[in-house]
Amino acid sequence: MYHFDQSVIAPFAQQYLDASEDEIKDRFQQLLITEIDQRLEHNIWGITTGQRIAYQLQRLAHQADIVLDLHTGPISSKHLYCPEYAKASAEYFDIEHTIFIQNGFDGAMDEATFCPWWSLQEAYQDLGRNFTMGEGAFKKESFTVELGSQEQIDLDVAKQDALGILSYLQSQGVIDNKQYQPQKMTRYACYLQDYKALYSPMGGMVDYLGEFGKPLAAGEPLARILRMDNYGDGEALHYVSLEQEVIPILHFASASVNQGTELYKVFCNYFEL
Amino acid sequence: MYHFDQSVIAPFAQQYLDASEDEIKDRFQQLLITEIDQRLEHNIWGITTGQRIAYQLQRLAHQADIVLDLHTGPISSKHLYCPEYAKASAEYFDIEHTIFIQNGFDGAMDEATFCPWWSLQEAYQDLGRNFTMGEGAFKKESFTVELGSQEQIDLDVAKQDALGILSYLQSQGVIDNKQYQPQKMTRYACYLQDYKALYSPMGGMVDYLGEFGKPLAAGEPLARILRMDNYGDGEALHYVSLEQEVIPILHFASASVNQGTELYKVFCNYFEL
Amino acid sequence: MYHFDQSVIAPFAQQYLDASEDEIKDRFQQLLITEIDQRLEHNIWGITTGQRIAYQLQRLAHQADIVLDLHTGPISSKHLYCPEYAKASAEYFDIEHTIFIQNGFDGAMDEATFCPWWSLQEAYQDLGRNFTMGEGAFKKESFTVELGSQEQIDLDVAKQDALGILSYLQSQGVIDNKQYQPQKMTRYACYLQDYKALYSPMGGMVDYLGEFGKPLAAGEPLARILRMDNYGDGEALHYVSLEQEVIPILHFASASVNQGTELYKVFCNYFEL
Amino acid sequence: MYHFDQSVIAPFAQQYLDASEDEIKDRFQQLLITEIDQRLEHNIWGITTGQRIAYQLQRLAHQADIVLDLHTGPISSKHLYCPEYAKASAEYFDIEHTIFIQNGFDGAMDEATFCPWWSLQEAYQDLGRNFTMGEGAFKKESFTVELGSQEQIDLDVAKQDALGILSYLQSQGVIDNKQYQPQKMTRYACYLQDYKALYSPMGGMVDYLGEFGKPLAAGEPLARILRMDNYGDGEALHYVSLEQEVIPILHFASASVNQGTELYKVFCNYFEL
């Protein structure tokens, strides 16, 4: 529900082609905030409840250089959504799985924060002026930090999560305390288009077999689905597998699913960071 | 959730530029069905529950020349969604309010049915071959027939609704019984972009004042919102009005709303048929 | 979820057999409040969310001589729950239908307020000391005032409701303004055991035929149930009627019901006030 | 929602004081079924959806000598509800925690099955004729078998559960296969009144600390509640403990609770079987 209007980018770059970095930063940030204000305040037909909340959050986000959108999922391992240009930052969080996002807006908060700047950097490039994303006026980083299962609170784990965030903030110079360093771990990543959902081919009771974070070979069962109504006169057990190696990242919160319920989300074509 | 892939249209028109109308009709219908089958059957990752239902309905719809998608709304008057080229047909239903849709796909069943054919007719036109939408191979009509409030069953009204549908089917030659004729009534219409939703500017208890089907002058109150928490120290009553004349068509089902709840849907810039 | 412990009544009457009315009133009220406090505060295992709310409301109610519990129902006419001894008060509200409650506790707020005092009056009677409910120390009145359909706000009707309540408060000397007088109307009443729910004998789509407040003769249809699945090969319409004359008071909020959904609540064996 | 009418017991015992065991068994079972039939079929006002389902299940249960009501709970260890007279049978299930029920009806399926017979046995005893519950005409056993967390399917665990049920059925002579024997394990039990729910003293995010099946000493924390709104200006962490030793059996399914949410259910005053 977040807002991004690609059409304002090129005219801005044209207008401020020779402006200083400071001016670009100030004016473009102001443009983004003004666009949100227009939608929030100047609309006699009103906006939906969800859009209002999204725009209010986005208005806050546009005022920051670093945006961390802290999430939890249904039943989930930890994972990080990271814009590709900020790849180096992913290693400061204590999170084993990273999803790299390229410059495409699909409605999420993190994208709504970095896509305008990334598009602006590209627009300048088209006009012959080169900036580097993540530096100078373009020092904008935004991550969605998925901190695991939504119905489980474990304060010891929460402390580890906090330390990982401090480690990232230390790397960015937000805080200055060298004790916050990332843990050593094998970090896997894949691109957003390779972070795929598997929808249940049938309704039933699901025994989730794929373990989070553990590579699962092609053809190995990810889940088995028990169909009580097939007992006696059919196949009561159905095994679900994929034709490629994947890493399971999260699964649905209930054992009872319909045909079409999102069963698992997995990393395909993954690689080590 | 319905499917429409604009990119298949132009190549089809090119390939079958000189084909007979019968061949065009058969082959294009087959193409549409095949596209749905691809999505339904040949997808190892599966599809969501809702998409499966949508595709199954759409597969049925593609096999018909006339598609009537019967709906009810929250608390609602009757209204008809009608593609602009089928304007003449709108007068056979006993429905006082018609919304004309131009050739643009926004995900609805009716659009998913007529947009491919309309786009095909335009593609042929671009290539110099002229067909008329609603005639010959392009005799495809699809309507969403909104039959009023969803929580109210009145079998006497239902019978009138059925007679209106028979009147339309008689006009199309589906049945042959002259006794089914449309009622005389003033029919109002507006274009889809003028059928607008008004979202509540605040939470509260709503007294819906705008009557369905009755033109409401600019500035007249459409609703008043009671805010219990403002009693004593503020404005407990807030009047909601618009700056133009409208016809109220439906409103939200509950008197209790949040900021951003869809309060009313109304016709703007309406005209008589 | 409200609280009433019959076992404390007789010992209290015994202990304060010869106490003054003022002392009885003070001490018994204190006893009731203390009982609630015990449940609210002195329970290491805690209480459910609903019980806590109920006890907090009841604690307030025990401190008042007049308790009005304002309600709305699904789709409903106005009706009043009234303890039998306060029959005369029912005619001050502008409500056409009254349900008389005898001295029996079934968990409702109004009963939780008057049953202890009514039981106390009876306990004194058993011991030979006669008080009259509704007078002196026993001047406690509690009503559930059902103000109609829950999803409909009409501020003009709300004003009439307020005037009726003022008329009652004027009759009790809470306010002193003779302009608040009850409207003239035919008032019907029945006893609580004759205020009966009718549960749907089958699932289907319901056409509610019984009009609120209008006596319906025995055998006349109260509702007809449409069963789409029976079209063609069975009885698609099922009429529901009762073997006695009733007055329909409220019905279920949706036209779509299951077998066993509460269809209607009606007055049986009703009489004029 | 199940049915039990104590008032039919004594008259039956009187009427069939000298009947044979076979006649008692047949006639009493018939009486129980007839009572259910009366409620299911002979009620012009109908019954609620839930009551109909309960009565239909109970009608089935009354025709059996052994009734196993298989349940799962929110997030839960396995436990068994067992009538006290069938204590010996509890050791055949592979379930470590048993709750003994005395002869009191509180609405559950298991009680609805055995209470009528147990009450009948007592009624005969009062009349001087002694039967033993669990033997002869009174060989009726009914258990609620709680098989763990409702949102978790593990087919390997399910197989163990099935073996435990077979072990019980073998002990009762329903099947004849000595390979089904109970596992050796320490079995704990408590009485129903000592199986207690702890309701949350406040809303917040819960870190569940008490481990299922592990005795927790008095004063040790069962849970800690995180109150985000108290960060900075109050106690953000609240520890919940009890003043006696308990065994945690199940807890609420979500980490987010309100004041009054059922946090845990625990065994108090437990003992080894």
PDB file of C-alpha atoms in Angstrom, chain B residues 4 6 9 83-85 100-106 111 114-123 133 191-192:
ATOM      1  CA  PHE B   4      -5.813 -10.924 -18.857  1.00  0.00           C
ATOM      2  CA  GLN B   6      -2.647  -7.915 -23.266  1.00  0.00           C
ATOM      3  CA  ILE B   9      -3.627  -9.827 -28.597  1.00  0.00           C
ATOM      4  CA  PRO B  83     -19.297  -2.428 -21.154  1.00  0.00           C
ATOM      5  CA  GLU B  84     -19.816   0.781 -23.060  1.00  0.00           C
ATOM      6  CA  TYR B  85     -20.294  -0.925 -26.422  1.00  0.00           C
ATOM      7  CA  PHE B 100     -20.317   2.032 -18.121  1.00  0.00           C
ATOM      8  CA  ILE B 101     -16.912   0.381 -18.393  1.00  0.00           C
ATOM      9  CA  GLN B 102     -14.466   1.347 -21.107  1.00  0.00           C
ATOM     10  CA  ASN B 103     -11.829  -0.997 -22.444  1.00  0.00           C
ATOM     11  CA  GLY B 104      -9.583  -1.312 -19.425  1.00  0.00           C
ATOM     12  CA  PHE B 105      -8.830  -4.364 -17.333  1.00  0.00           C
ATOM     13  CA  ASP B 106      -8.879  -3.932 -13.582  1.00  0.00           C
ATOM     14  CA  GLU B 111     -13.748  -7.156 -17.735  1.00  0.00           C
ATOM     15  CA  PHE B 114     -14.965  -8.709 -22.658  1.00  0.00           C
ATOM     16  CA  CYS B 115     -11.576  -6.949 -22.556  1.00  0.00           C
ATOM     17  CA  PRO B 116      -9.738  -9.636 -24.585  1.00  0.00           C
ATOM     18  CA  TRP B 117     -12.334  -9.426 -27.384  1.00  0.00           C
ATOM     19  CA  TRP B 118     -12.519  -5.659 -27.284  1.00  0.00           C
ATOM     20  CA  SER B 119      -8.726  -5.451 -27.423  1.00  0.00           C
ATOM     21  CA  LEU B 120      -8.722  -7.903 -30.293  1.00  0.00           C
ATOM     22  CA  GLN B 121     -11.270  -5.802 -32.183  1.00  0.00           C
ATOM     23  CA  GLU B 122      -9.025  -2.772 -31.677  1.00  0.00           C
ATOM     24  CA  ALA B 123      -5.955  -4.721 -32.787  1.00  0.00           C
ATOM     25  CA  MET B 133     -17.959  -5.150 -30.800  1.00  0.00           C
ATOM     26  CA  TYR B 191     -18.723   6.058 -16.265  1.00  0.00           C
ATOM     27  CA  LEU B 192     -16.642   3.740 -14.083  1.00  0.00           C
TER      28      LEU B 192
END
